[in-house]
Every structure is written in structure tokens, then in C-alpha cells.
Short mmCIF file of C-alpha atoms in Angstrom, two decimals:
data_model
loop_
_atom_site.label_atom_id
_atom_site.label_comp_id
_atom_site.label_asym_id
_atom_site.label_seq_id
_atom_site.Cartn_x
_atom_site.Cartn_y
_atom_site.Cartn_z
CA MET M 1 -18.93 9.89 32.63
CA GLU M 2 -17.47 10.38 36.09
CA SER M 3 -13.93 10.43 34.78
CA ARG M 4 -14.91 12.97 32.16
CA ARG M 5 -16.28 15.29 34.82
CA VAL M 6 -13.11 14.84 36.85
CA ARG M 7 -11.05 15.73 33.78
CA LEU M 8 -13.12 18.84 33.19
CA VAL M 9 -12.77 19.98 36.80
CA LYS M 10 -9.04 19.34 36.63
CA LYS M 11 -8.73 21.40 33.45
CA ALA M 12 -10.71 24.28 34.96
CA ALA M 13 -8.56 24.18 38.09
CA ILE M 14 -5.37 24.33 36.03
CA LEU M 15 -6.72 27.27 34.04
CA LEU M 16 -7.70 29.05 37.23
CA PHE M 17 -4.26 28.41 38.70
CA TRP M 18 -2.54 30.16 35.80
CA LEU M 19 -5.03 33.04 35.77
CA VAL M 20 -4.44 33.63 39.47
CA LEU M 21 -0.69 33.44 38.90
CA TRP M 22 -1.00 35.95 36.03
CA GLN M 23 -3.09 38.31 38.17
CA GLY M 24 -0.61 37.94 41.03
CA ALA M 25 2.32 38.67 38.73
CA SER M 26 0.68 41.79 37.35
CA LEU M 27 -0.08 43.03 40.89
CA TRP M 28 3.50 42.29 41.91
CA VAL M 29 4.93 44.17 38.90
CA GLY M 30 2.48 46.92 39.65
CA ARG M 31 2.91 48.74 36.34
CA PRO M 32 0.20 48.03 33.74
CA ILE M 33 2.48 49.16 30.90
CA PHE M 34 4.59 46.05 31.38
CA LEU M 35 2.04 43.49 32.40
CA VAL M 36 -1.71 43.83 32.65
CA GLY M 37 -3.70 41.25 34.55
CA PRO M 38 -6.58 39.13 33.30
CA TRP M 39 -9.15 41.50 34.78
CA GLU M 40 -7.83 44.53 32.95
CA THR M 41 -7.58 42.48 29.76
CA LEU M 42 -11.19 41.41 30.08
CA ALA M 43 -12.21 44.99 30.79
CA ALA M 44 -10.34 46.17 27.70
CA ILE M 45 -12.02 43.51 25.55
CA LEU M 46 -15.44 44.59 26.82
CA ARG M 47 -14.62 48.26 26.28
CA LEU M 48 -13.29 47.67 22.75
CA SER M 49 -16.10 45.38 21.67
CA GLY M 50 -18.58 48.16 22.35
CA THR M 51 -17.14 50.18 19.49
CA GLY M 52 -17.91 49.84 15.78
CA ALA M 53 -14.24 50.12 14.87
CA PHE M 54 -13.53 46.92 16.80
CA TRP M 55 -15.98 44.87 14.76
CA HIS M 56 -14.86 46.53 11.57
CA ALA M 57 -11.28 45.51 12.26
CA VAL M 58 -12.24 42.01 13.36
CA LEU M 59 -14.42 41.37 10.33
CA SER M 60 -12.05 42.74 7.74
CA SER M 61 -9.07 40.84 9.16
CA LEU M 62 -11.18 37.68 9.36
CA ALA M 63 -12.36 38.17 5.78
CA ARG M 64 -8.85 38.75 4.42
CA ILE M 65 -7.16 35.89 6.25
CA GLY M 66 -10.13 33.59 5.75
CA PHE M 67 -10.33 34.34 2.03
CA GLY M 68 -6.59 33.86 1.62
CA PHE M 69 -6.90 30.53 3.41
CA ALA M 70 -9.85 29.42 1.31
CA MET M 71 -8.09 30.30 -1.94
CA ALA M 72 -4.93 28.51 -0.82
CA PHE M 73 -6.98 25.48 0.21
CA CYS M 74 -8.76 25.24 -3.13
CA GLY M 75 -5.63 26.05 -5.12
CA GLY M 76 -3.49 23.61 -3.15
CA LEU M 77 -6.09 20.87 -3.52
CA PHE M 78 -6.35 21.50 -7.26
CA CYS M 79 -2.64 21.78 -7.97
CA GLY M 80 -1.81 18.87 -5.65
CA SER M 81 -4.30 16.64 -7.49
CA LEU M 82 -2.94 17.78 -10.83
CA ALA M 83 0.60 17.01 -9.68
CA TYR M 84 -0.49 13.52 -8.60
CA PHE M 85 -2.21 12.62 -11.85
CA TRP M 86 0.29 14.45 -14.04
CA PRO M 87 3.72 14.21 -12.36
CA PHE M 88 5.37 16.54 -14.89
CA PHE M 89 3.23 19.38 -13.57
CA GLY M 90 4.45 18.56 -10.08
CA GLU M 91 8.05 18.72 -11.25
CA ILE M 92 7.46 22.13 -12.82
CA LEU M 93 5.81 23.43 -9.68
CA SER M 94 8.30 21.91 -7.26
CA PRO M 95 10.87 24.78 -7.17
CA VAL M 96 8.08 27.32 -6.66
CA VAL M 97 6.64 25.36 -3.75
CA THR M 98 10.08 24.91 -2.23
CA LEU M 99 10.62 28.66 -2.46
CA MET M 100 7.24 29.37 -0.90
CA LYS M 101 8.11 27.05 1.97
CA THR M 102 11.57 28.44 2.66
CA ILE M 103 11.30 32.21 2.02
CA PRO M 104 10.83 33.95 5.39
CA VAL M 105 7.37 35.41 5.89
CA ALA M 106 8.94 38.81 6.60
CA SER M 107 10.48 38.92 3.10
CA PHE M 108 7.16 38.01 1.59
CA VAL M 109 5.47 40.77 3.56
CA ILE M 110 7.86 43.45 2.30
CA LEU M 111 7.60 42.17 -1.28
CA ALA M 112 3.82 42.01 -1.18
CA LEU M 113 3.75 45.47 0.36
CA ILE M 114 5.74 46.82 -2.59
CA TRP M 115 3.78 44.92 -5.22
CA ALA M 116 0.25 44.98 -3.93
CA GLY M 117 0.08 47.58 -1.17
CA ALA M 118 -1.17 47.14 2.37
CA ASP M 119 -4.87 46.54 1.77
CA ASN M 120 -4.76 42.89 0.76
CA LEU M 121 -1.47 42.11 2.43
CA SER M 122 -2.78 39.61 4.96
CA LEU M 123 -4.79 37.86 2.24
CA ILE M 124 -1.68 37.33 0.14
CA ILE M 125 0.44 36.25 3.10
CA SER M 126 -2.19 33.84 4.36
CA PHE M 127 -2.36 32.36 0.85
CA LEU M 128 1.41 32.03 0.50
CA VAL M 129 1.80 30.34 3.87
CA VAL M 130 -1.10 27.92 3.46
CA PHE M 131 -0.74 26.93 -0.20
CA PRO M 132 2.43 24.80 0.02
CA ILE M 133 1.13 22.94 3.09
CA ILE M 134 -2.14 21.99 1.40
CA TYR M 135 -0.43 21.29 -1.91
CA LEU M 136 2.16 18.90 -0.48
CA ASN M 137 -0.33 17.11 1.73
CA THR M 138 -2.81 16.67 -1.09
CA ALA M 139 -0.15 15.03 -3.25
CA ALA M 140 1.00 12.84 -0.35
CA GLY M 141 -2.57 11.90 0.57
CA LEU M 142 -3.44 10.85 -2.97
CA GLN M 143 -0.18 8.94 -3.10
CA SER M 144 -1.32 7.02 -0.03
CA ALA M 145 -4.50 5.79 -1.75
CA ASP M 146 -4.74 2.00 -1.54
CA ARG M 147 -3.04 0.49 -4.65
CA GLN M 148 -5.03 -2.71 -4.27
CA LEU M 149 -8.34 -0.86 -4.23
CA LEU M 150 -7.28 1.12 -7.29
CA GLU M 151 -6.51 -2.12 -9.12
CA MET M 152 -9.86 -3.50 -8.05
CA SER M 153 -11.63 -0.40 -9.36
CA ARG M 154 -9.79 -0.70 -12.67
CA VAL M 155 -10.77 -4.33 -13.23
CA TYR M 156 -14.38 -3.67 -12.20
CA ARG M 157 -14.46 -0.42 -14.23
CA VAL M 158 -15.69 1.62 -11.27
CA LYS M 159 -16.84 5.08 -12.33
CA CYS M 160 -14.35 7.90 -12.02
CA LEU M 161 -16.46 9.86 -9.56
CA ASP M 162 -16.90 6.80 -7.34
CA ARG M 163 -13.15 6.22 -7.34
CA ILE M 164 -12.62 9.79 -6.20
CA LEU M 165 -15.32 9.62 -3.53
CA HIS M 166 -14.64 6.18 -2.12
CA ILE M 167 -10.95 5.46 -2.72
CA TYR M 168 -9.14 8.79 -3.00
CA ARG M 169 -11.24 10.80 -0.57
CA PRO M 170 -10.78 8.48 2.43
CA ALA M 171 -7.02 8.42 1.75
CA LEU M 172 -6.85 12.19 1.43
CA ALA M 173 -8.95 13.10 4.48
CA PRO M 174 -6.45 12.43 7.30
CA TYR M 175 -3.70 14.26 5.38
CA LEU M 176 -5.90 17.30 4.83
CA VAL M 177 -7.08 17.37 8.44
CA SER M 178 -3.54 17.42 9.82
CA ALA M 179 -2.45 19.89 7.12
CA CYS M 180 -5.27 22.23 8.10
CA GLN M 181 -4.46 21.97 11.79
CA VAL M 182 -0.99 23.30 11.01
CA ALA M 183 -2.00 25.74 8.27
CA LEU M 184 -4.88 27.39 10.13
CA GLY M 185 -2.76 28.55 13.03
CA MET M 186 0.00 29.69 10.71
CA SER M 187 -2.35 31.67 8.48
CA TRP M 188 -3.51 33.70 11.50
CA LYS M 189 -0.08 34.26 12.99
CA SER M 190 1.54 35.31 9.74
CA GLY M 191 -1.52 37.23 8.53
CA ILE M 192 -1.63 39.36 11.67
CA ALA M 193 2.15 39.84 11.62
CA ALA M 194 1.80 41.10 8.04
CA GLU M 195 -0.90 43.54 9.14
CA VAL M 196 1.32 44.89 11.90
CA ILE M 197 4.02 45.60 9.32
CA GLY M 198 1.72 46.97 6.62
CA THR M 199 -0.87 48.52 8.97
CA PRO M 200 -3.77 48.46 6.53
CA GLU M 201 -6.78 50.50 7.65
CA TYR M 202 -9.39 48.63 9.69
CA SER M 203 -7.38 45.61 10.65
CA ILE M 204 -6.41 43.81 13.82
CA GLY M 205 -2.75 44.35 12.95
CA GLU M 206 -3.23 48.10 12.78
CA ASN M 207 -4.79 48.06 16.23
CA LEU M 208 -1.89 46.03 17.61
CA TYR M 209 0.48 48.55 16.12
CA MET M 210 -1.43 51.43 17.68
CA ALA M 211 -1.33 49.69 21.04
CA LYS M 212 2.45 49.64 20.70
CA VAL M 213 2.62 53.33 19.68
CA PHE M 214 0.42 54.50 22.55
CA PHE M 215 1.70 51.97 25.11
CA THR M 216 -1.83 50.76 25.75
CA THR M 217 -0.72 47.37 26.93
CA ASP M 218 -4.22 46.39 28.08
CA GLU M 219 -5.45 46.78 24.48
CA LEU M 220 -2.49 44.80 23.19
CA PHE M 221 -3.48 41.96 25.52
CA ALA M 222 -7.15 42.34 24.59
CA TRP M 223 -6.42 42.13 20.84
CA THR M 224 -4.14 39.19 21.41
CA ALA M 225 -6.93 37.38 23.23
CA VAL M 226 -9.29 38.24 20.38
CA ILE M 227 -6.84 36.81 17.83
CA ILE M 228 -6.51 33.60 19.82
CA ALA M 229 -10.28 33.27 20.07
CA LEU M 230 -10.80 33.99 16.37
CA SER M 231 -8.08 31.57 15.35
CA PHE M 232 -9.58 28.90 17.61
CA LEU M 233 -13.11 29.37 16.25
CA PHE M 234 -11.88 29.51 12.66
CA GLU M 235 -9.97 26.26 13.15
CA LYS M 236 -12.97 24.53 14.72
CA ALA M 237 -15.26 25.66 11.91
CA VAL M 238 -12.93 24.61 9.10
CA LEU M 239 -12.18 21.22 10.68
CA LEU M 240 -15.91 20.64 11.22
CA LEU M 241 -16.57 21.36 7.53
CA LEU M 242 -13.67 19.18 6.48
CA LYS M 243 -14.79 16.26 8.60
CA ALA M 244 -18.33 16.58 7.28
CA ALA M 245 -16.98 16.49 3.72
CA ALA M 246 -14.89 13.41 4.50
CA ARG M 247 -17.62 11.47 6.26
CA GLU M 248 -18.77 8.36 4.42
CA ARG M 249 -22.29 7.03 4.74
CA PRO M 250 -22.00 3.25 4.90
CA MET C 1 -15.29 -19.98 -27.75
CA GLU C 2 -12.10 -20.72 -25.89
CA TYR C 3 -9.74 -18.79 -23.70
CA ARG C 4 -6.14 -19.81 -24.09
CA THR C 5 -2.75 -18.88 -22.76
CA GLU C 6 0.13 -19.77 -24.99
CA ASN C 7 3.61 -20.32 -23.62
CA LEU C 8 3.05 -17.71 -20.96
CA GLY C 9 6.15 -16.81 -18.98
CA LYS C 10 6.86 -14.43 -16.13
CA SER C 11 9.84 -13.71 -13.95
CA TYR C 12 10.75 -11.01 -11.48
CA GLY C 13 14.40 -10.16 -12.08
CA GLU C 14 16.30 -13.39 -11.73
CA LYS C 15 13.46 -15.27 -10.16
CA GLN C 16 11.36 -17.15 -12.64
CA ILE C 17 7.73 -17.54 -11.57
CA PHE C 18 6.63 -19.77 -14.44
CA CYS C 19 7.23 -20.31 -18.13
CA HIS C 20 5.58 -22.09 -21.05
CA LEU C 21 2.25 -22.02 -19.30
CA ASN C 22 -0.49 -23.35 -21.53
CA LEU C 23 -4.09 -23.25 -20.43
CA CYS C 24 -7.24 -23.84 -22.41
CA LEU C 25 -10.59 -22.88 -20.90
CA LYS C 26 -13.98 -23.29 -22.56
CA GLU C 27 -16.40 -20.41 -22.32
CA GLY C 28 -18.91 -21.18 -19.61
CA GLY C 29 -16.72 -23.82 -18.01
CA VAL C 30 -15.86 -24.19 -14.33
CA TYR C 31 -12.20 -24.72 -13.52
CA CYS C 32 -10.32 -25.15 -10.32
CA LEU C 33 -6.64 -24.30 -10.41
CA MET C 34 -4.69 -26.30 -7.89
CA ALA C 35 -1.09 -25.70 -6.95
CA PRO C 36 1.05 -25.35 -3.86
CA SER C 37 1.44 -21.80 -2.59
CA GLY C 38 4.07 -19.63 -4.21
CA MET C 39 3.77 -21.23 -7.65
CA GLY C 40 2.46 -18.08 -9.27
CA LYS C 41 -1.31 -18.54 -9.32
CA THR C 42 -1.86 -14.99 -8.19
CA THR C 43 0.64 -13.73 -10.77
CA LEU C 44 -1.18 -15.67 -13.49
CA PHE C 45 -4.48 -14.11 -12.41
CA ARG C 46 -2.93 -10.64 -12.49
CA ILE C 47 -1.64 -11.24 -16.01
CA LEU C 48 -5.05 -12.46 -17.16
CA MET C 49 -6.70 -9.32 -15.76
CA GLY C 50 -4.14 -7.07 -17.43
CA LEU C 51 -2.71 -5.82 -14.13
CA GLU C 52 0.67 -7.20 -15.11
CA ARG C 53 2.34 -8.03 -18.41
CA ALA C 54 3.72 -11.44 -19.23
CA ASP C 55 7.37 -11.57 -20.27
CA GLU C 56 6.66 -14.20 -22.91
CA GLY C 57 3.75 -15.83 -24.63
CA ARG C 58 0.30 -14.50 -25.33
CA LEU C 59 -3.34 -14.52 -24.31
CA ILE C 60 -5.92 -15.62 -26.86
CA GLY C 61 -9.65 -15.01 -26.71
CA PHE C 62 -9.65 -12.58 -23.78
CA GLU C 63 -10.43 -9.47 -25.84
CA LYS C 64 -14.07 -9.17 -24.83
CA VAL C 65 -13.68 -10.47 -21.31
CA ARG C 66 -14.83 -8.41 -18.37
CA PHE C 67 -13.35 -9.94 -15.27
CA ALA C 68 -15.16 -10.29 -11.97
CA PRO C 69 -12.35 -11.08 -9.55
CA VAL C 70 -12.22 -12.14 -5.95
CA PHE C 71 -8.68 -11.13 -5.06
CA GLN C 72 -6.56 -12.92 -2.52
CA GLU C 73 -7.23 -9.91 -0.28
CA ASP C 74 -10.81 -8.73 0.11
CA ARG C 75 -10.16 -5.28 -1.39
CA LEU C 76 -13.34 -3.68 -0.10
CA CYS C 77 -13.95 0.02 0.59
CA MET C 78 -13.71 -0.08 4.37
CA GLY C 79 -15.90 2.96 5.04
CA LEU C 80 -18.81 1.59 3.03
CA GLY C 81 -21.29 -1.15 3.88
CA ALA C 82 -21.84 -4.35 1.91
CA VAL C 83 -24.63 -2.86 -0.20
CA LYS C 84 -22.58 0.14 -1.29
CA ASN C 85 -19.52 -2.01 -1.96
CA VAL C 86 -21.58 -4.10 -4.35
CA ARG C 87 -23.23 -1.11 -5.99
CA LEU C 88 -19.82 0.50 -6.53
CA VAL C 89 -19.05 -2.13 -9.18
CA ARG C 90 -22.65 -2.45 -10.38
CA PRO C 91 -24.37 0.94 -9.99
CA GLU C 92 -27.38 -0.08 -12.07
CA LEU C 93 -28.28 -2.73 -9.50
CA SER C 94 -30.99 -1.32 -7.23
CA GLU C 95 -30.34 -1.06 -3.52
CA GLU C 96 -33.19 -3.46 -2.82
CA THR C 97 -31.87 -6.13 -5.17
CA ALA C 98 -28.35 -5.81 -3.80
CA ARG C 99 -29.70 -6.10 -0.29
CA ARG C 100 -31.84 -9.13 -1.11
CA GLU C 101 -28.93 -10.95 -2.74
CA LEU C 102 -26.50 -10.11 0.05
CA LEU C 103 -28.94 -11.47 2.64
CA GLN C 104 -28.18 -14.95 1.32
CA LEU C 105 -24.74 -14.78 2.90
CA LEU C 106 -24.86 -11.95 5.44
CA PRO C 107 -26.98 -10.99 8.45
CA ALA C 108 -29.50 -8.20 7.76
CA ASP C 109 -28.31 -5.79 10.44
CA SER C 110 -24.77 -5.78 9.02
CA LEU C 111 -25.57 -4.56 5.53
CA ASN C 112 -25.38 -0.85 6.28
CA GLN C 113 -22.53 -1.09 8.78
CA PRO C 114 -19.15 -0.09 7.41
CA VAL C 115 -17.20 -3.13 6.25
CA SER C 116 -14.39 -2.16 8.64
CA GLU C 117 -16.64 -3.47 11.45
CA TYR C 118 -17.13 -6.88 9.78
CA SER C 119 -15.34 -10.07 10.72
CA GLY C 120 -12.83 -11.52 8.25
CA GLY C 121 -15.30 -14.18 7.10
CA MET C 122 -18.04 -11.60 6.50
CA ARG C 123 -15.67 -9.49 4.40
CA ARG C 124 -14.78 -12.53 2.33
CA ARG C 125 -18.45 -13.14 1.65
CA VAL C 126 -18.97 -9.51 0.59
CA ALA C 127 -16.02 -9.78 -1.80
CA LEU C 128 -17.53 -12.96 -3.22
CA MET C 129 -20.99 -11.43 -3.61
CA ARG C 130 -19.51 -8.35 -5.24
CA ALA C 131 -17.90 -10.49 -7.92
CA LEU C 132 -21.04 -12.57 -8.47
CA LEU C 133 -23.33 -9.53 -8.68
CA SER C 134 -20.99 -7.56 -10.95
CA ALA C 135 -21.44 -7.28 -14.69
CA GLY C 136 -18.29 -9.30 -15.37
CA ASN C 137 -18.53 -12.31 -17.68
CA PHE C 138 -15.45 -14.16 -16.40
CA LEU C 139 -15.34 -15.03 -12.71
CA LEU C 140 -11.76 -15.21 -11.48
CA PHE C 141 -11.54 -16.18 -7.81
CA ASP C 142 -8.29 -16.47 -5.87
CA GLU C 143 -9.01 -18.83 -2.97
CA PRO C 144 -12.53 -17.46 -2.61
CA PHE C 145 -13.62 -19.56 0.37
CA GLU C 146 -10.53 -18.92 2.47
CA GLY C 147 -11.33 -17.94 6.03
CA LEU C 148 -14.90 -19.25 5.93
CA ASP C 149 -16.10 -21.86 8.40
CA GLU C 150 -17.70 -25.04 7.14
CA LYS C 151 -21.28 -23.81 7.28
CA THR C 152 -20.74 -20.49 5.53
CA ARG C 153 -18.44 -22.18 3.03
CA GLU C 154 -21.26 -24.49 1.99
CA ALA C 155 -23.66 -21.58 1.73
CA ALA C 156 -21.12 -19.61 -0.30
CA ILE C 157 -20.60 -22.52 -2.68
CA ARG C 158 -24.36 -22.81 -3.20
CA VAL C 159 -24.59 -19.10 -3.98
CA VAL C 160 -21.73 -19.37 -6.46
CA GLU C 161 -23.52 -22.24 -8.22
CA GLN C 162 -26.73 -20.27 -8.35
CA LYS C 163 -25.34 -16.84 -9.30
CA ARG C 164 -22.74 -18.02 -11.81
CA GLN C 165 -25.41 -18.02 -14.50
CA GLY C 166 -23.38 -19.70 -17.21
CA ARG C 167 -20.35 -17.52 -16.81
CA THR C 168 -16.85 -18.94 -17.00
CA LEU C 169 -15.37 -19.56 -13.56
CA LEU C 170 -11.72 -20.10 -12.82
CA PHE C 171 -10.84 -20.35 -9.16
CA ALA C 172 -7.75 -21.22 -7.21
CA SER C 173 -8.06 -23.54 -4.27
CA HIS C 174 -6.09 -25.96 -2.12
CA TYR C 175 -9.07 -28.23 -1.48
CA PRO C 176 -10.27 -30.86 -3.97
CA GLU C 177 -13.64 -31.00 -2.20
CA GLU C 178 -14.32 -27.40 -3.24
CA ALA C 179 -13.68 -28.39 -6.85
CA ARG C 180 -16.03 -31.36 -6.44
CA ALA C 181 -18.73 -29.26 -4.82
CA LEU C 182 -18.71 -26.88 -7.78
CA ASP C 183 -18.32 -29.68 -10.30
CA ALA C 184 -15.15 -28.04 -11.52
CA ARG C 185 -12.51 -29.44 -13.81
CA ILE C 186 -9.27 -29.51 -11.91
CA ILE C 187 -6.29 -27.91 -13.57
CA ASP C 188 -3.02 -28.98 -12.07
CA PHE C 189 -0.86 -25.91 -12.29
CA LEU C 190 2.30 -28.01 -12.28
CA SER C 191 1.28 -30.10 -15.27
CA ALA C 192 0.40 -26.97 -17.21
CA ILE C 193 4.05 -25.99 -17.01
CA PRO C 194 6.20 -28.65 -18.65
CA GLU C 195 9.48 -27.27 -17.37
CA ARG C 196 8.33 -27.26 -13.78
CA GLN C 197 7.35 -30.85 -14.15
CA ASP C 198 10.81 -31.68 -15.46
CA GLN C 199 12.40 -29.87 -12.58
CA SER C 200 10.27 -31.52 -9.95
CA SER C 201 10.70 -35.01 -11.40
CA GLY C 202 14.38 -34.56 -12.01
#
């Protein structure tokens, strides 16, 4: 317990050190357009969060990116399982997945902007970025299922559902957890970047873009902090759900 | 009813595991297969269970067999406890019954702990109980008492006697006293393969 408290104090001290350094740097620069300090950022967050437009933007960006992520998660899980049990399907899909992995997000954004318009841009981008990660990790996770246990279940004629729950699921869980840790951060970064390019109405990206246009650097910092916080909370929530789904009751 | 293997042969690439293997087992009989390690007992068991195909020969009388194996490895679901591991292969068995039966070989407080927290000997006993409590009608045990100390080995042998319930039992072992304890007919793997015998005598 003692060492845990020490660790916590140490972490807080390190955080404080950087905050002080940041504040010092902003005072030294002396021009808020270039660098605003933590105080001004906090003030901007408080000011913005008092407005309805702030919450509108936060919620609609969260809904778009979150929905894109959820669809990619379900789709990747489904297609990855299909590819494992029916390898021909995997071979058919393989060039598409390779393309999705290698095409730069910026190209996707422009394409999606032309095809689908700005409104659902971040949803599409979040889907396109997350899908290949979940898909590949699902296939790899199922591949890692214990051969010996699978043989055992065949000889004992274990029910299909039990095989999925007690042999495939434990093998899949660590792959999906690490895939989500990567994919969650990427879905936010690329989703917001797409919004900055497409500037759909009521979105975090639009607000970032406006901060650039009007040189309101304190709002830029405030929105950035909001994105970090949202991304963090989103990741925690998804991983919590995932771990609950993977937990086995002995 | 008889179970027979006729001129069974298996090789991996150039390496021949066995050939012309002839076994004859009576339904309901107890047999102990004895052979030095690396002679292909495990391969034979895999062929019997249909996990591998023989290169030559055929199996006769196994059409309606449902195997209840104890593999060389324990092959348990590590996240589940003993009760759930048993009920995985025999879902119609009630939790209470499974628990009561398992208590013959395992301490009560362990039954709902994940198997990953068990000792090697405890896992072996779960694997053994799983086979005995399953719906299989042919018990096929690959060194089932390996890793058990003397006391638990005796207890395990008693449980096998009691839970076999007339089913055919074929088990591999290195110890004649295990065959004696289960009143098993000893099958010398070497003498079941004429060519091996020729090689070893010549």
C-alpha cells in the first residue's frame, strides 16, 4: 500500500512539474496566440462548456466516431471469424483489407467527402481505420486457439456454443484487447482529422478549424484537451466492456 | 462384440511409427497397453479416435464408439473450474452430481477455482474424472495416473474401477502394478507388431 501511495505522489509531482514548465514557457513567450498556458486552457474549457454548442459538438462527434468504431468492431469480428472458418472468404477479402491498411487516411477523407459528404465523414473514417485492425486480430486470435483443446472438444462432442465460449473466446480476448487499445486511439485521431478537413456542422473538428481561422489558440488547446479526455474515457469504457465480456466464471 | 485393428500402419514421412498392428479388444474388457516411450502408443490412440488417419490397415467395430479419452496432456479449459470442465463434456449432468463425484478425488474448496490454479496432480485427476463422467462408451487413457503420488493414485484407481461401469477401457502405462490393480489384460505393444519384434530380435 505504502509503495502505491509513493507511486501516486511521484506521478502527481511529475505532472505538476510539466504543468509548471508549460505555464512558465507560456509566460516567457508572452504571446497567447503562440502558446497558451494551462490556466488559460482551463479557463477556455470552462467558458466553452457553459455553452450548448459545445455539448452539441462533443456529443455529435462522440456519436459519429463511436458508431463508426462499433460498426467496425462488429464487422471486423464477424468477417474475421468468417475468414477463420472459411479461408476462401479471407483470401477474397485480403486485398481489400490490405488496401484499407495502406491507403493514407487523408486520401480516404477526400474520397469519402466526395462520395458521402461531410456529415458522416468521421463515422466512415473511424470505420475504415478500425475495421482492418479488428479483422486481422480476430483471425489471428482464433488461429491461436488451443489445437489440443479443439481436438478434445471434437472427441467429446462438446456443443458448438461451448466451444466458442470456452475455447475460442479465451484465445480471442487478449488479441481483441490489444487491437482495441490501438484502434481506439486511432479512431479518435483520424476521425477528428477528418472533421477538420470536412468541417461538418456541430463537430469538434469544425471547432478546431474555427480556432485556426480566428487564431483563438486558447480554444484550440481547450478542444485538444477535450479530445484527449473523450478518447481516454471512451477507451476505458470499451476496454471495461470487453474485459467483462471475456471474463470466465470458473 | 469386438474392436479390432487390422494391419494398421502409420509413418510420418520417412519415419515409420508402426506397421501391421493387430489388436483385438472385447467389448467391456480392461486392457493395459505397455510399451517403451516413443513406440507410437499416442499415435495409435489418435488413430482410434479419428484424429489421425492410418496409412494402412483398417479399424473394425469402432463405428458406434464414443471415446472418453484422457490425453497425455490434461487438455482442460484453464479458465474454468473442475465442475464446469466436467459439465462441458456432459452438460446433462447436474452441477450437484458433478460436484459430488469430483469430491472423491479433489478437495471441496478447489472445485470452483479455475483449473489454472490447480497443481499438476489435481489437473490430472480432473481430466480423469471428466473422462469417467462423460457419456463415452470407450475409455481410452494415455498414462492416466502419471504425475499422481501413491495415495492419490490408489484413490484414482479405485474411482476408475467404480465409475467404469462395464465400459471398455484401454489404457497405456509403464507400470505393471497399475494393470494388476485394475485387473487389466496386458497388451505388449511390441508383440502386436510382428515386424518390430523381428527388428528387435534380429
